[in-house]
Protein backbone atom coordinates (compact mmCIF):
# COMPACT_ATOMS: atom_id res chain seq x y z
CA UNK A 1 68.71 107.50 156.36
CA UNK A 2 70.77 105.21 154.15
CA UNK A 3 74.33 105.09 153.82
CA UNK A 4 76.39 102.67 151.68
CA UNK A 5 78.89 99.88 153.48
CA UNK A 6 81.34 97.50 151.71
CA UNK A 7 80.73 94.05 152.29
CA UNK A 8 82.77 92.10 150.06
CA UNK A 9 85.54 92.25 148.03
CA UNK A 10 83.94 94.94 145.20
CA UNK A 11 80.31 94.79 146.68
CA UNK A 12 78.96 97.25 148.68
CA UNK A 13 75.40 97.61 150.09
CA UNK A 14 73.08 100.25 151.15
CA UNK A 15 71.26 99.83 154.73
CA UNK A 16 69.17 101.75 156.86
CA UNK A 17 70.62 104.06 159.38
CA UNK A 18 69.80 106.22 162.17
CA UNK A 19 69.11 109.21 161.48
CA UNK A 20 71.35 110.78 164.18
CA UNK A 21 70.97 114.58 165.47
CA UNK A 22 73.96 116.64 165.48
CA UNK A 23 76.12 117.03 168.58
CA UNK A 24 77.40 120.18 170.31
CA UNK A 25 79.76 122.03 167.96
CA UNK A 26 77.90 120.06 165.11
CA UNK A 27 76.44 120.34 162.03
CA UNK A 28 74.09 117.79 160.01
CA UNK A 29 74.79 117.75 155.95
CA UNK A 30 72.62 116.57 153.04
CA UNK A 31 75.04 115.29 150.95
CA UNK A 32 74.90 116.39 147.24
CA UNK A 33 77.89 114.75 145.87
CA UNK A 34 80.57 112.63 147.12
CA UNK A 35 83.65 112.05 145.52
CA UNK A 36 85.04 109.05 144.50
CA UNK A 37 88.29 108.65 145.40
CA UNK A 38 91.28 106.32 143.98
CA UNK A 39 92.80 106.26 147.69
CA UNK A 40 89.81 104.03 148.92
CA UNK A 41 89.61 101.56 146.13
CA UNK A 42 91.51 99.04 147.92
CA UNK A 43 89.60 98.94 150.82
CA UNK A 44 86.46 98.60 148.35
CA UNK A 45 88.42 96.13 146.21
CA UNK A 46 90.50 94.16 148.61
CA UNK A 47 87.54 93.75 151.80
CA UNK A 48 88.14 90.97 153.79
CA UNK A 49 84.14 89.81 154.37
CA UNK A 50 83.95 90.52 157.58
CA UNK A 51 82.97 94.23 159.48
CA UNK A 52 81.34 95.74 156.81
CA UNK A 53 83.31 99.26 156.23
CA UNK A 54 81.78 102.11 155.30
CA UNK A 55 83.73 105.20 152.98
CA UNK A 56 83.74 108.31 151.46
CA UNK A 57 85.41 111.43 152.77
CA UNK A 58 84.83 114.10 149.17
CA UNK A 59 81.97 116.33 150.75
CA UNK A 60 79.52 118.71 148.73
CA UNK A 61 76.28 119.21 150.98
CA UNK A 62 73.37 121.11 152.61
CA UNK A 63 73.20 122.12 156.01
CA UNK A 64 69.97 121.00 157.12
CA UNK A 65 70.48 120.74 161.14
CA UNK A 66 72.60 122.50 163.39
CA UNK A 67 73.82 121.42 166.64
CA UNK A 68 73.97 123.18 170.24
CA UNK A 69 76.30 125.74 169.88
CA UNK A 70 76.84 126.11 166.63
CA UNK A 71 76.79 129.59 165.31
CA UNK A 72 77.27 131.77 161.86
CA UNK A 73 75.64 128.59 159.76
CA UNK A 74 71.65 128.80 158.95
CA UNK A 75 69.79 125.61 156.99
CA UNK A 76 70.18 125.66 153.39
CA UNK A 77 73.95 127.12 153.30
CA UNK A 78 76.05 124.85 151.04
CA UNK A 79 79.38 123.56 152.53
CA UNK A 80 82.05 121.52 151.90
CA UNK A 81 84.96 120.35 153.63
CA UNK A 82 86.07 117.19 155.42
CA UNK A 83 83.20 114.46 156.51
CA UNK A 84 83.38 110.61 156.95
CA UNK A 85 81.61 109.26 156.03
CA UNK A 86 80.04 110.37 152.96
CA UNK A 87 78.61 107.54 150.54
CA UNK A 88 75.57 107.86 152.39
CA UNK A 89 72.04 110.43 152.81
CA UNK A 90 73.72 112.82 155.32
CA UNK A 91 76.25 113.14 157.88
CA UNK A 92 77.25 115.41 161.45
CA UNK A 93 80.35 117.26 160.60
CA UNK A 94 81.87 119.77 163.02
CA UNK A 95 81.25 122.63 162.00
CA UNK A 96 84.51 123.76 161.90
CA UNK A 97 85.79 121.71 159.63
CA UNK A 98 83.59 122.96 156.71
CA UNK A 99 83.47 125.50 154.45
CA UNK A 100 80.34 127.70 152.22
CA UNK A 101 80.44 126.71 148.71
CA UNK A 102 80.48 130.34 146.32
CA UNK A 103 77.28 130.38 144.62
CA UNK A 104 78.68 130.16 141.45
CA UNK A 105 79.95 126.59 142.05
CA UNK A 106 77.80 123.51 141.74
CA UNK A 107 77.13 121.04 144.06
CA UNK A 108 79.21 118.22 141.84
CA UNK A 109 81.70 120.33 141.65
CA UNK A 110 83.06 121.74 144.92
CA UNK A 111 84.29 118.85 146.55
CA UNK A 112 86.90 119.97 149.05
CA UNK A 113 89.02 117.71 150.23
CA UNK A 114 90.70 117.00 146.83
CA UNK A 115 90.85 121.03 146.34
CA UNK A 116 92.44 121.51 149.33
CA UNK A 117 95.31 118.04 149.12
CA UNK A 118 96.12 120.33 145.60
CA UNK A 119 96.50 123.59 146.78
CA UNK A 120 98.06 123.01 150.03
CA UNK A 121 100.80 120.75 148.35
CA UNK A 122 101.34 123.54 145.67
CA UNK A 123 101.64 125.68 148.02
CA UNK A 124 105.20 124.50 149.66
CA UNK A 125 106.63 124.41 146.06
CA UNK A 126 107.72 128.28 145.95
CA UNK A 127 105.86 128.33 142.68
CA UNK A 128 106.59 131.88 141.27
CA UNK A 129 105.95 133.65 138.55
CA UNK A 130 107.75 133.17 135.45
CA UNK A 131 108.93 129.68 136.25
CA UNK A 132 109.12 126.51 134.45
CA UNK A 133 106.74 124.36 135.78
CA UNK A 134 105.31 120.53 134.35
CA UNK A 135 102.46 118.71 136.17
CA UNK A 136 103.09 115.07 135.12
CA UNK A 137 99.91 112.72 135.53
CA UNK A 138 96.52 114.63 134.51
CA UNK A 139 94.16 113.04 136.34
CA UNK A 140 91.46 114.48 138.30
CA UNK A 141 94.28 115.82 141.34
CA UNK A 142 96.53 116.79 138.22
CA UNK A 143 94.54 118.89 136.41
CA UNK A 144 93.76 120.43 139.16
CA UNK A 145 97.39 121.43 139.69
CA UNK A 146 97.57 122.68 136.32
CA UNK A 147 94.87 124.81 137.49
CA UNK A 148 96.52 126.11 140.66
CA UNK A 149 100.09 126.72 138.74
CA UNK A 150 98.67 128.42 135.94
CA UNK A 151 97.50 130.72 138.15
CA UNK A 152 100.86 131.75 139.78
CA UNK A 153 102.05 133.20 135.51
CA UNK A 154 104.41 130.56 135.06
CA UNK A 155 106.70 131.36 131.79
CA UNK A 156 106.14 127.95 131.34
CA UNK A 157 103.66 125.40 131.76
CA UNK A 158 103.61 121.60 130.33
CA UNK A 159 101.16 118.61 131.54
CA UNK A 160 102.30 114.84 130.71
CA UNK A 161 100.20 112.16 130.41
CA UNK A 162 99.73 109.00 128.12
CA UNK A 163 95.52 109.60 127.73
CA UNK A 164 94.83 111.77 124.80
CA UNK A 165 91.30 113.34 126.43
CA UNK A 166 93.51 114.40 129.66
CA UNK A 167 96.24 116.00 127.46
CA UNK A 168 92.94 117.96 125.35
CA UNK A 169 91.84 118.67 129.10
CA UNK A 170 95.09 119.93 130.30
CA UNK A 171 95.14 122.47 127.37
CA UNK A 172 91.81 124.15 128.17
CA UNK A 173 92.54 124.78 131.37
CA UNK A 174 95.52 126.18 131.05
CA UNK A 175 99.52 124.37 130.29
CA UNK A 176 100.93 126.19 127.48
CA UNK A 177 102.10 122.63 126.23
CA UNK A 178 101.33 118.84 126.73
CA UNK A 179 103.54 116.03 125.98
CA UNK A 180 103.55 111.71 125.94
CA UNK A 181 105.35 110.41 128.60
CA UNK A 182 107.92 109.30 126.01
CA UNK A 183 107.84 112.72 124.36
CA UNK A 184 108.53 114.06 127.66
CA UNK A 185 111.52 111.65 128.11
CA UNK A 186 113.14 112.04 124.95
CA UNK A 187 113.02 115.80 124.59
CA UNK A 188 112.30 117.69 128.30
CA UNK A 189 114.81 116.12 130.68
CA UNK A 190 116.15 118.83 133.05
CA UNK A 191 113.90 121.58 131.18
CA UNK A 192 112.04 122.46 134.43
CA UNK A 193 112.04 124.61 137.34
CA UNK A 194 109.13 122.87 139.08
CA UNK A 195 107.92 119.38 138.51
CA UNK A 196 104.30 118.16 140.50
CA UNK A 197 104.04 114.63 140.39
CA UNK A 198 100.69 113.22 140.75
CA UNK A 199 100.79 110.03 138.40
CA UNK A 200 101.31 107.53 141.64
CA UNK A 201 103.23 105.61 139.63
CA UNK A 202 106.75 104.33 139.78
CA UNK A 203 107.04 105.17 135.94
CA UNK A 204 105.51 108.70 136.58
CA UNK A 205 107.49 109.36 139.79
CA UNK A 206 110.91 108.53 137.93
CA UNK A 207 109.83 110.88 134.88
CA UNK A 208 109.11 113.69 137.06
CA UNK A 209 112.19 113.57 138.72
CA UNK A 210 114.08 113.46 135.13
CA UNK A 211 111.89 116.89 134.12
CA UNK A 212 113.78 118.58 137.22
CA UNK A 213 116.74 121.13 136.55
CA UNK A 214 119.85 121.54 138.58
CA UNK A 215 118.48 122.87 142.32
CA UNK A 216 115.02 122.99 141.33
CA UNK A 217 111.74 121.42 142.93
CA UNK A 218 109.71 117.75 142.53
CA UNK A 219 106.70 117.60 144.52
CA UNK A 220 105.72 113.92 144.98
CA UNK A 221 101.77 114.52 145.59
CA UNK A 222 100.83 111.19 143.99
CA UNK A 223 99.00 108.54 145.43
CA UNK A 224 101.85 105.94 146.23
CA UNK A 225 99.79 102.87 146.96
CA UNK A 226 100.64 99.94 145.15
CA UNK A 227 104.65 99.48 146.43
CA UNK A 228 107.84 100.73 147.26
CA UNK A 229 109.36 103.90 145.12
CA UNK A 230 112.62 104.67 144.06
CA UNK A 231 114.11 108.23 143.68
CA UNK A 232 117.53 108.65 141.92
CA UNK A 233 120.34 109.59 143.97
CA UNK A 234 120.98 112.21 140.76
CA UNK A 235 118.60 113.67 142.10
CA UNK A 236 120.72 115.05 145.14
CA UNK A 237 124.05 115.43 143.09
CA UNK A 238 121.89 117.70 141.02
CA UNK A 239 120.58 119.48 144.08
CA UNK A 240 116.77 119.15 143.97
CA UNK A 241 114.66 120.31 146.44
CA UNK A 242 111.93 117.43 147.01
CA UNK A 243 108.85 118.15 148.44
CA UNK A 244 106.55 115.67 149.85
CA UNK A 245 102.96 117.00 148.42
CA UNK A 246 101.26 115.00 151.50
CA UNK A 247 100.20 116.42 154.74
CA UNK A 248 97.88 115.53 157.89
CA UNK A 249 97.70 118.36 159.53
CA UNK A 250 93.87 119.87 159.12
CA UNK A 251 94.69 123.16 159.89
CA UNK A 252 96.94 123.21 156.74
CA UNK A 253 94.38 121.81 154.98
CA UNK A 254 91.62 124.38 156.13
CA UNK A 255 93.58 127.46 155.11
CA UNK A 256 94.23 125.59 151.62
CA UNK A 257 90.93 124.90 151.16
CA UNK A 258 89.76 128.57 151.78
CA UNK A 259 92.08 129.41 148.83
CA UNK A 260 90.75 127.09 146.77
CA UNK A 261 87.38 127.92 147.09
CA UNK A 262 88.27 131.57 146.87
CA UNK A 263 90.13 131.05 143.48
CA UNK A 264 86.53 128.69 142.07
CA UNK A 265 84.88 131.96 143.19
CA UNK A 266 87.00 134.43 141.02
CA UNK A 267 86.58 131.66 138.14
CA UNK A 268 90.17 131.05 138.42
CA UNK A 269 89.60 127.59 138.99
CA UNK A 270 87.01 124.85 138.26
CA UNK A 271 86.64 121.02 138.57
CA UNK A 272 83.19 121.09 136.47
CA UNK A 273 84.75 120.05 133.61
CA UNK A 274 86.54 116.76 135.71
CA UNK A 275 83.89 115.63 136.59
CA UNK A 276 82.55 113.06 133.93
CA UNK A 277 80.79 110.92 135.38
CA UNK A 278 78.32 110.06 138.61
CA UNK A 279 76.48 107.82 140.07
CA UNK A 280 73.89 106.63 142.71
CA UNK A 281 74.66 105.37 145.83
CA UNK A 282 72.69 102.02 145.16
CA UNK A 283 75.32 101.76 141.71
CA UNK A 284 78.82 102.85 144.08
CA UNK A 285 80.13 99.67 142.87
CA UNK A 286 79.97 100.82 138.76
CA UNK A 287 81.81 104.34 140.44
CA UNK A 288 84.29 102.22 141.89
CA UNK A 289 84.87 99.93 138.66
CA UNK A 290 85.52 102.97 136.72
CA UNK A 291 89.25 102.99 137.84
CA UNK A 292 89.69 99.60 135.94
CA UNK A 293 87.41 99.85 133.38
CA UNK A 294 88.34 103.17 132.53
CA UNK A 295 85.29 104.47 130.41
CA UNK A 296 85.67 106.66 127.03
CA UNK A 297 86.64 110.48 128.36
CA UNK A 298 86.89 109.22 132.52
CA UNK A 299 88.54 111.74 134.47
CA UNK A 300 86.07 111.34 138.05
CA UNK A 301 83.06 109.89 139.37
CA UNK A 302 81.09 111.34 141.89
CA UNK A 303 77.55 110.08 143.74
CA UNK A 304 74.77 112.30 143.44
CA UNK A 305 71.25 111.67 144.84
């Protein structure tokens, strides 16, 4: 099989691999799409030269083998779930970490890791209906959480973000309003019951925590990567609750992930339309670049066969 590996500093390569059976409690995967996700571009970006290093973790595949023991699965089901790693022809997951895709979700589009980082964060929040809630940064992870808060009936529900198309985005898919960043600052401060920051940006982090009334809720879900963040004392004189939208624990993870995919099956929820743009494995490197070059209408980039 062939599977992608970074070998320098923005360069990755695609080599020849076994092509290794599954083990007990195993599955193997054909993978359809694989995400491309901001959390690995520095170790794409920043490689040393040395051990190549191999990525991708945003599943979508095919079950095509199964492994000793494994039972309730058959070759051909679709799945998704948690696999590492991905940029490459196929991989053995454990079984139990994946999920079947509903049939009326395509391959591109049911990548489950992302789905389930979103839901489970939203879902320590206490998002309730009739709230006020504002999802600032509406990137691929924040529209997403538009997604999952519209569908709690908030009385309110704003998205922030300085890109026009991801504003246009936001209101298809349902917030009620979307704002600048400095429209958001000079008019919203306080207006808020529940803020979800996923900007992962000092800049984004600070507004979000403005947006928050007195003894509501920020959930810092961003991607915090590039250096140390500050949160306003104010913040505790005015009693807010923060939440930290981050979590390792799979089992979490599995249960949000179920309601994720449960919600894409009621057509509550879709990433089809974040999806702009893919890729082939032999071009990861163009995926990659997309984060700097930012094409016309880029929301996320996913590798397809």
């Amino acid at each position: 099989m062939r599977i992608s590996q970074v070998v320098a500093p923005g360069r990755s390569q695609v080599v020849e691999a076994p092509d290794t059976p599954p083990g007990p409690g195993e599955v193997r995967v054909r993978v359809l799409a694989s995400g491309i996700c901001v959390s690995e571009l520095p170790a794409w970006a920043e490689h040393d030269g040395a051990e190549p290093r191999r990525l991708g973790h945003e599943l979508s595949g095919e079950i095509v083998e199964l492994g000793h023991g494994v039972h309730g699965w058959s070759r051909g089901d679709r799945v998704t779930g948690f696999a590492f790693p991905a940029f490459a022809d196929a991989v053995n997951v454990p079984a139990r970490e994946l999920l079947p895709v509903p049939s009326n979700v395509p391959s591109r589009a049911a990548l489950g890791e992302p789905l389930a980082c979103v839901v489970e964060a939203l879902s320590r929040c206490g998002l309730k209906a009739g709230q006020r809630v504002a999802v600032v940064g509406l990137g691929f992870m924040g529209l997403t959480a538009l997604q999952v808060a519209a569908d709690r009936a908030p009385a309110r529900l704003a998205g922030v973000d300085p890109v026009p198309h991801a504003r246009d985005l936001a209101s298809g898919l349902g917030a009620g309003e979307v704002h600048t960043p400095e429209e958001a600052a000079a008019s919203l401060a306080g207006a808020f019951d529940v803020v979800v920051e996923f900007s992962g940006r000092a800049a984004g982090l600070k507004l979000a925590g403005d947006l928050v009334t007195t003894h509501g809720t920020l959930c810092v879900a961003g991607y915090h990567h590039d250096g140390p963040r500050d949160l306003d004392v104010e913040l505790w004189y005015r009693g807010v609750t923060i939440v930290n939208g981050f979590t390792g624990q799979r089992w979490r993870l599995m249960a949000a992930l179920a309601d994720g995919l449960r919600m894409m099956a009621d057509r509550r929820l879709t990433l089809e339309p974040l999806v702009t743009h893919s890729v082939s494995l032999d071009d990861l490197d163009t995926g990659f670049g997309y984060f700097g070059d930012r094409p016309p209408g880029f929301v996320k980039c996913v590798v397809e066969p």
